[in-house]
CSV table of C-alpha atoms in Angstrom, one decimal:
chain,number,residue,atom,x,y,z
A,1,ASP,CA,21.1,-1.3,-53.8
A,2,VAL,CA,23.2,-4.4,-53.8
A,3,GLU,CA,26.1,-2.6,-55.5
A,4,GLN,CA,25.8,0.3,-53.0
A,5,VAL,CA,26.0,-2.0,-50.0
A,6,ARG,CA,28.8,-4.0,-51.6
A,7,LYS,CA,30.8,-0.7,-51.7
A,8,VAL,CA,30.0,0.0,-48.1
A,9,ILE,CA,31.1,-3.5,-47.0
A,10,THR,CA,34.3,-3.4,-49.1
A,11,HIS,CA,35.1,0.0,-47.5
A,12,ARG,CA,34.7,-1.4,-44.1
A,13,ALA,CA,36.8,-4.4,-45.0
A,14,TRP,CA,39.7,-2.2,-46.0
A,15,GLY,CA,39.4,-0.7,-42.5
A,16,ILE,CA,40.1,-4.1,-41.1
A,17,PHE,CA,42.6,-5.1,-43.8
A,18,PRO,CA,44.8,-2.1,-44.5
A,19,ASN,CA,46.5,-3.7,-47.5
A,20,GLU,CA,46.9,-6.9,-49.5
A,21,LYS,CA,49.8,-8.1,-47.5
A,22,TYR,CA,47.8,-8.0,-44.3
A,23,VAL,CA,44.9,-9.9,-46.0
A,24,ALA,CA,47.4,-12.7,-47.0
A,25,PHE,CA,48.9,-12.8,-43.5
A,26,THR,CA,45.4,-13.0,-41.9
A,27,ARG,CA,44.4,-15.8,-44.2
A,28,ALA,CA,47.5,-17.8,-43.4
A,29,VAL,CA,47.1,-17.4,-39.6
A,30,VAL,CA,43.4,-18.3,-39.7
A,31,GLN,CA,43.9,-21.4,-41.9
A,32,ASN,CA,46.8,-22.5,-39.8
A,33,MET,CA,45.0,-22.1,-36.4
A,34,PHE,CA,41.6,-23.5,-37.5
A,35,ASN,CA,43.0,-26.5,-39.4
A,36,GLY,CA,40.1,-28.8,-40.2
A,37,HIS,CA,37.4,-26.3,-39.0
A,38,SER,CA,35.0,-24.3,-41.1
A,39,HIS,CA,36.2,-21.1,-39.5
A,40,SER,CA,39.5,-21.6,-41.5
A,41,ARG,CA,37.6,-20.2,-44.5
A,42,VAL,CA,36.7,-16.8,-43.0
A,43,SER,CA,38.3,-14.1,-40.7
A,44,SER,CA,35.3,-12.0,-39.7
A,45,PRO,CA,31.5,-11.7,-40.4
A,46,LEU,CA,32.5,-9.5,-43.4
A,47,GLY,CA,34.1,-12.4,-45.2
A,48,TRP,CA,37.0,-12.2,-47.6
A,49,LEU,CA,37.0,-9.3,-50.2
A,50,GLU,CA,36.9,-11.7,-53.2
A,51,THR,CA,33.9,-13.4,-51.7
A,52,VAL,CA,32.0,-10.1,-51.2
A,53,ALA,CA,32.8,-9.2,-54.8
A,54,LYS,CA,31.0,-12.4,-56.1
A,55,ILE,CA,27.7,-12.2,-54.2
A,56,SER,CA,24.8,-11.4,-56.5
A,57,ALA,CA,21.3,-10.0,-56.0
A,58,THR,CA,20.0,-13.5,-56.8
A,59,ASP,CA,22.2,-15.1,-54.1
A,60,ILE,CA,20.8,-12.6,-51.5
A,61,LYS,CA,17.2,-13.2,-52.6
A,62,ASN,CA,17.6,-17.0,-52.4
A,63,TRP,CA,19.3,-16.9,-49.0
A,64,HIS,CA,16.6,-14.6,-47.6
A,65,GLN,CA,13.8,-17.0,-48.8
A,66,GLU,CA,15.5,-20.1,-47.5
A,67,LYS,CA,17.1,-18.9,-44.3
A,68,TYR,CA,15.6,-15.7,-43.0
A,69,GLY,CA,12.6,-16.5,-40.8
A,70,ILE,CA,11.3,-18.1,-37.6
A,71,GLY,CA,13.7,-20.9,-36.8
A,72,ASN,CA,16.9,-18.9,-37.5
A,73,PHE,CA,16.7,-15.8,-35.4
A,74,PHE,CA,16.0,-14.6,-31.9
A,75,ILE,CA,14.2,-11.6,-30.6
A,76,VAL,CA,15.3,-10.3,-27.2
A,77,LEU,CA,13.1,-7.8,-25.2
A,78,ALA,CA,14.0,-6.0,-22.1
A,79,GLY,CA,12.7,-3.0,-20.1
A,80,ALA,CA,9.3,-1.9,-18.8
A,81,LEU,CA,7.3,-4.5,-20.8
A,82,GLU,CA,3.6,-5.0,-20.7
A,83,GLN,CA,1.5,-7.9,-22.1
A,84,SER,CA,0.2,-5.6,-24.9
A,85,HIS,CA,3.8,-5.2,-26.1
A,86,LEU,CA,4.3,-9.0,-26.2
A,87,ASP,CA,1.0,-9.4,-28.0
A,88,LEU,CA,2.2,-6.9,-30.7
A,89,ILE,CA,5.3,-9.0,-31.2
A,90,LYS,CA,3.3,-12.2,-31.4
A,91,ASN,CA,1.1,-10.7,-34.1
A,92,MET,CA,4.1,-9.5,-36.0
A,93,LEU,CA,5.7,-12.9,-35.9
A,94,GLN,CA,2.6,-14.4,-37.6
A,95,ASP,CA,3.5,-12.6,-40.8
A,96,ILE,CA,7.1,-13.8,-40.8
A,97,PRO,CA,7.7,-17.1,-42.7
A,98,LYS,CA,9.0,-20.2,-40.9
A,99,VAL,CA,12.2,-21.7,-42.3
A,100,ILE,CA,14.2,-24.8,-41.6
A,101,PRO,CA,16.9,-24.0,-39.0
A,102,SER,CA,20.3,-23.9,-40.5
A,103,GLU,CA,22.6,-26.8,-39.8
A,104,THR,CA,26.3,-26.5,-40.4
A,105,SER,CA,29.0,-29.1,-40.1
A,106,TYR,CA,31.8,-27.2,-38.5
A,107,GLY,CA,34.4,-29.9,-38.5
A,108,THR,CA,37.0,-30.3,-35.7
A,109,ILE,CA,40.0,-28.1,-34.8
A,110,ASN,CA,43.1,-30.1,-35.4
A,111,LYS,CA,46.7,-29.3,-34.3
A,112,PRO,CA,48.0,-26.1,-36.1
A,113,LEU,CA,49.8,-26.8,-39.3
A,114,ASN,CA,52.6,-24.7,-37.8
A,115,ASN,CA,53.0,-23.9,-34.1
A,116,ASN,CA,55.1,-20.8,-34.8
A,117,PHE,CA,54.8,-17.8,-37.1
A,118,THR,CA,57.5,-15.1,-37.2
A,119,ARG,CA,57.1,-12.2,-39.5
A,120,ASN,CA,58.4,-8.6,-39.6
A,121,ALA,CA,55.9,-5.9,-39.8
A,122,ASP,CA,56.9,-4.9,-43.3
A,123,GLU,CA,56.0,-8.4,-44.6
A,124,ILE,CA,52.4,-8.0,-43.4
A,125,GLY,CA,52.1,-4.3,-44.5
A,126,GLU,CA,52.2,-2.7,-41.0
A,127,VAL,CA,54.5,-0.4,-39.2
A,128,LYS,CA,55.5,-1.4,-35.7
A,129,GLU,CA,58.2,-0.1,-33.4
A,130,GLN,CA,57.9,-3.0,-30.9
A,131,VAL,CA,57.6,-6.7,-31.1
A,132,GLU,CA,54.1,-8.1,-30.7
A,133,ILE,CA,54.0,-11.6,-29.3
A,134,GLY,CA,50.8,-13.7,-29.3
A,135,PHE,CA,50.1,-17.0,-27.7
A,136,LEU,CA,46.9,-18.2,-29.4
A,137,ARG,CA,44.7,-21.3,-29.1
A,138,ALA,CA,41.8,-22.2,-31.3
A,139,TYR,CA,39.5,-24.5,-29.3
A,140,SER,CA,36.2,-26.3,-29.7
A,141,HIS,CA,33.1,-24.4,-28.5
A,142,LEU,CA,33.5,-23.5,-24.9
A,143,PRO,CA,30.5,-25.0,-23.0
A,144,ILE,CA,28.4,-22.7,-20.9
A,145,THR,CA,29.5,-24.6,-17.7
A,146,LYS,CA,33.1,-23.4,-18.3
A,147,ASN,CA,32.3,-19.8,-19.1
A,148,GLU,CA,32.9,-18.5,-15.5
A,149,VAL,CA,36.0,-20.8,-15.1
A,150,TRP,CA,37.6,-19.1,-18.1
A,151,SER,CA,36.6,-15.7,-16.8
A,152,LEU,CA,38.4,-16.3,-13.5
A,153,LEU,CA,41.4,-18.0,-15.2
A,154,LYS,CA,41.7,-15.0,-17.5
A,155,ARG,CA,41.8,-12.5,-14.6
A,156,VAL,CA,44.4,-14.6,-12.7
A,157,MET,CA,46.6,-14.8,-15.8
A,158,HIS,CA,46.2,-11.1,-16.6
A,159,ASP,CA,47.3,-10.1,-13.1
A,160,LEU,CA,50.3,-12.4,-13.0
A,161,LEU,CA,51.5,-11.5,-16.5
A,162,ASN,CA,51.2,-7.8,-15.7
A,163,GLU,CA,53.0,-8.2,-12.4
A,164,ARG,CA,55.8,-10.2,-13.9
A,165,LEU,CA,56.4,-8.5,-17.2
A,166,ARG,CA,55.4,-4.9,-16.5
A,167,THR,CA,56.2,-4.4,-12.8
A,168,GLU,CA,59.0,-6.9,-12.0
A,169,HIS,CA,60.9,-7.0,-15.3
A,170,ALA,CA,59.6,-3.7,-16.8
A,171,ILE,CA,59.9,-5.0,-20.3
A,172,CYS,CA,56.5,-4.4,-21.8
A,173,TYR,CA,53.8,-1.7,-22.1
A,174,ASN,CA,50.7,-3.9,-22.8
A,175,VAL,CA,49.6,-7.3,-21.7
A,176,PHE,CA,46.2,-8.6,-22.9
A,177,VAL,CA,44.4,-11.9,-22.0
A,178,THR,CA,41.3,-12.2,-24.2
A,179,ASN,CA,38.9,-14.7,-25.7
A,180,LEU,CA,36.5,-14.9,-28.6
A,181,LEU,CA,33.5,-17.2,-28.1
A,182,ASP,CA,31.4,-18.3,-31.0
A,183,LYS,CA,28.7,-21.0,-31.2
A,184,SER,CA,31.2,-23.1,-33.3
A,185,PHE,CA,34.6,-22.3,-31.8
A,186,SER,CA,36.5,-20.5,-29.1
A,187,MET,CA,39.7,-18.6,-29.4
A,188,PHE,CA,42.0,-17.7,-26.5
A,189,ALA,CA,44.9,-15.2,-26.8
A,190,VAL,CA,47.6,-13.7,-24.7
A,191,ASN,CA,49.2,-10.7,-26.4
A,192,VAL,CA,52.4,-8.9,-25.2
A,193,ASN,CA,54.2,-5.8,-26.7
A,194,THR,CA,57.9,-5.6,-25.9
A,195,ASP,CA,61.3,-4.9,-27.3
A,196,GLU,CA,62.9,-7.5,-29.6
A,197,LYS,CA,65.7,-8.4,-27.1
A,198,HIS,CA,63.0,-9.6,-24.6
A,199,ILE,CA,61.3,-12.2,-26.8
A,200,GLU,CA,62.8,-15.2,-25.1
A,201,LEU,CA,62.2,-13.8,-21.6
A,202,VAL,CA,58.5,-13.2,-22.4
A,203,LYS,CA,58.1,-16.7,-23.7
A,204,GLN,CA,59.9,-18.1,-20.7
A,205,GLU,CA,57.8,-16.2,-18.2
A,206,PHE,CA,54.6,-17.1,-19.9
A,207,TRP,CA,55.3,-20.8,-19.4
A,208,ASN,CA,56.7,-20.1,-15.9
A,209,ILE,CA,53.4,-18.5,-14.9
A,210,LEU,CA,51.4,-21.4,-16.2
A,211,GLY,CA,53.6,-23.8,-14.2
A,212,GLU,CA,53.2,-21.7,-11.1
A,213,ILE,CA,49.4,-21.8,-11.5
A,214,ARG,CA,49.6,-25.6,-12.0
A,215,ASP,CA,51.7,-25.9,-8.8
A,216,LYS,CA,49.1,-24.0,-6.8
A,217,LYS,CA,51.3,-21.1,-6.0
A,218,HIS,CA,48.6,-18.5,-6.6
A,219,GLU,CA,45.6,-19.8,-4.6
A,220,LYS,CA,45.3,-16.7,-2.5
A,221,LYS,CA,45.3,-14.4,-5.6
A,222,PHE,CA,42.6,-16.7,-7.1
A,223,GLU,CA,40.4,-16.4,-4.0
A,224,LEU,CA,40.7,-12.6,-4.0
A,225,ILE,CA,39.9,-12.3,-7.7
A,226,LYS,CA,36.9,-14.7,-7.3
A,227,LYS,CA,35.5,-12.6,-4.5
A,228,LEU,CA,36.0,-9.4,-6.4
A,229,GLY,CA,34.3,-10.9,-9.5
A,230,ILE,CA,31.3,-12.0,-7.5
A,231,ASP,CA,31.0,-8.6,-5.8
A,232,GLN,CA,31.2,-6.9,-9.2
A,233,VAL,CA,28.3,-9.1,-10.6
A,234,ARG,CA,26.2,-8.3,-7.6
A,235,SER,CA,26.8,-4.5,-8.0
A,236,TYR,CA,26.0,-4.4,-11.7
A,237,GLU,CA,23.4,-1.8,-12.7
A,238,ARG,CA,22.4,-2.7,-16.2
A,239,LEU,CA,20.3,-0.6,-18.5
A,240,SER,CA,17.8,-2.3,-20.8
A,241,GLU,CA,20.1,-1.8,-23.8
A,242,ASP,CA,22.9,-3.5,-21.8
A,243,ILE,CA,20.7,-6.5,-21.0
A,244,ILE,CA,19.7,-6.8,-24.7
A,245,ASP,CA,23.3,-6.5,-25.9
A,246,LEU,CA,24.5,-9.1,-23.4
A,247,SER,CA,21.6,-11.4,-24.1
A,248,LEU,CA,22.1,-11.4,-27.8
A,249,ARG,CA,25.8,-12.1,-27.4
A,250,GLN,CA,24.9,-15.1,-25.1
A,251,VAL,CA,22.3,-16.3,-27.6
A,252,SER,CA,24.9,-16.4,-30.3
A,253,LYS,CA,27.5,-18.1,-28.1
A,254,PHE,CA,25.3,-20.6,-26.3
A,255,ASN,CA,22.9,-21.6,-29.0
A,256,GLY,CA,19.9,-19.6,-27.8
A,257,TYR,CA,20.6,-19.9,-24.0
A,258,ILE,CA,20.7,-16.7,-21.9
A,259,ILE,CA,22.5,-16.8,-18.5
A,260,THR,CA,20.7,-15.0,-15.8
A,261,GLU,CA,22.6,-13.0,-13.1
A,262,GLU,CA,21.5,-15.6,-10.5
A,263,GLU,CA,22.9,-18.4,-12.6
A,264,GLN,CA,26.1,-16.5,-13.2
A,265,LEU,CA,26.7,-16.1,-9.5
A,266,LYS,CA,26.0,-19.8,-8.8
A,267,GLU,CA,28.5,-20.8,-11.5
A,268,MET,CA,31.1,-18.4,-10.2
A,269,GLU,CA,30.7,-19.8,-6.7
A,270,LYS,CA,31.3,-23.3,-8.0
A,271,VAL,CA,34.6,-22.4,-9.6
A,272,THR,CA,37.6,-23.8,-7.7
A,273,TYR,CA,41.3,-23.4,-8.1
A,274,ASP,CA,41.5,-26.9,-9.5
A,275,SER,CA,38.8,-25.8,-12.1
A,276,ILE,CA,41.1,-23.1,-13.5
A,277,VAL,CA,44.1,-25.4,-13.5
A,278,ASN,CA,42.3,-28.1,-15.5
A,279,LEU,CA,40.9,-25.6,-18.0
A,280,MET,CA,44.3,-23.9,-18.3
A,281,ASP,CA,45.9,-27.3,-19.2
A,282,GLU,CA,43.2,-27.9,-21.8
A,283,ILE,CA,43.5,-24.5,-23.5
A,284,PHE,CA,47.3,-24.0,-23.3
A,285,ASP,CA,48.3,-27.5,-24.5
A,286,PRO,CA,51.7,-26.9,-26.1
A,287,GLU,CA,50.8,-29.2,-29.1
A,288,TYR,CA,47.8,-26.9,-30.0
A,289,LEU,CA,49.2,-23.6,-29.0
A,290,PHE,CA,50.2,-21.2,-31.8
A,291,THR,CA,52.9,-18.6,-31.1
A,292,GLU,CA,52.8,-15.5,-33.4
A,293,ILE,CA,55.7,-13.1,-33.4
A,294,ILE,CA,55.5,-9.8,-35.3
A,295,LEU,CA,58.9,-8.2,-35.4
A,296,PRO,CA,59.4,-4.4,-35.7
A,297,SER,CA,59.6,-2.7,-39.1
A,298,ARG,CA,63.0,-3.0,-40.8
A,299,LYS,CA,62.5,0.0,-43.1
């Protein structure tokens, strides 16, 4: 069974890592960005291929006995629940062993070893016709109080970057502003696809937009986006499976805490323009920002 699952995981891993060059590149980027932090040792829940190859059946058995039990997992229920359903869960939990909660020392995220990586697509085993530019920031765990601040900042930046790069300059096809939140770290990214001749203009406009936000030139846009965001939350119609999925993701990110819709609305109402400026300056600190440029294939 262990060998069969190992093959499945390895197959999935090669879906993420198309070749050895890409594995090496991913390792270099992760170790550079997460300098000093435990996440520098991994890239995804799958782990590295050589690590997967070394895990034995004994390792799995020992981990299960020490870590898998009450104290280290959450059960989220949603839907038309009755007391009898909860009683069944309680009875089931009596048969599950209690374990000591895992405690991990994550370390701190230091400045990147290198603030700039430039590679061509052939060097990392990919084929690209356009330049891919990423502005990336590894950050300590984003506290729950800043979750909605980031959400609104992300929307403002996304709108401004699209207006400037896609509409005004017409120099790119895709602009993404995203984040990855984990209980031990946060990662923020702005990704732009463009032609090689526009690299410097994209970089210039990225910093121009941050400066404009800081100089309070986009307060009206912020207020419109904030109102739209609040209206969207109020109009959500979530299925039970949506509630469970969202809750589990929040449990993972916020150490067991689940944000109710009422709390989310209150937090969104509290966000001010100054809030997004302050968080923007924290996240996009030039000393901690990592710029990744993947040039088109040369072959």
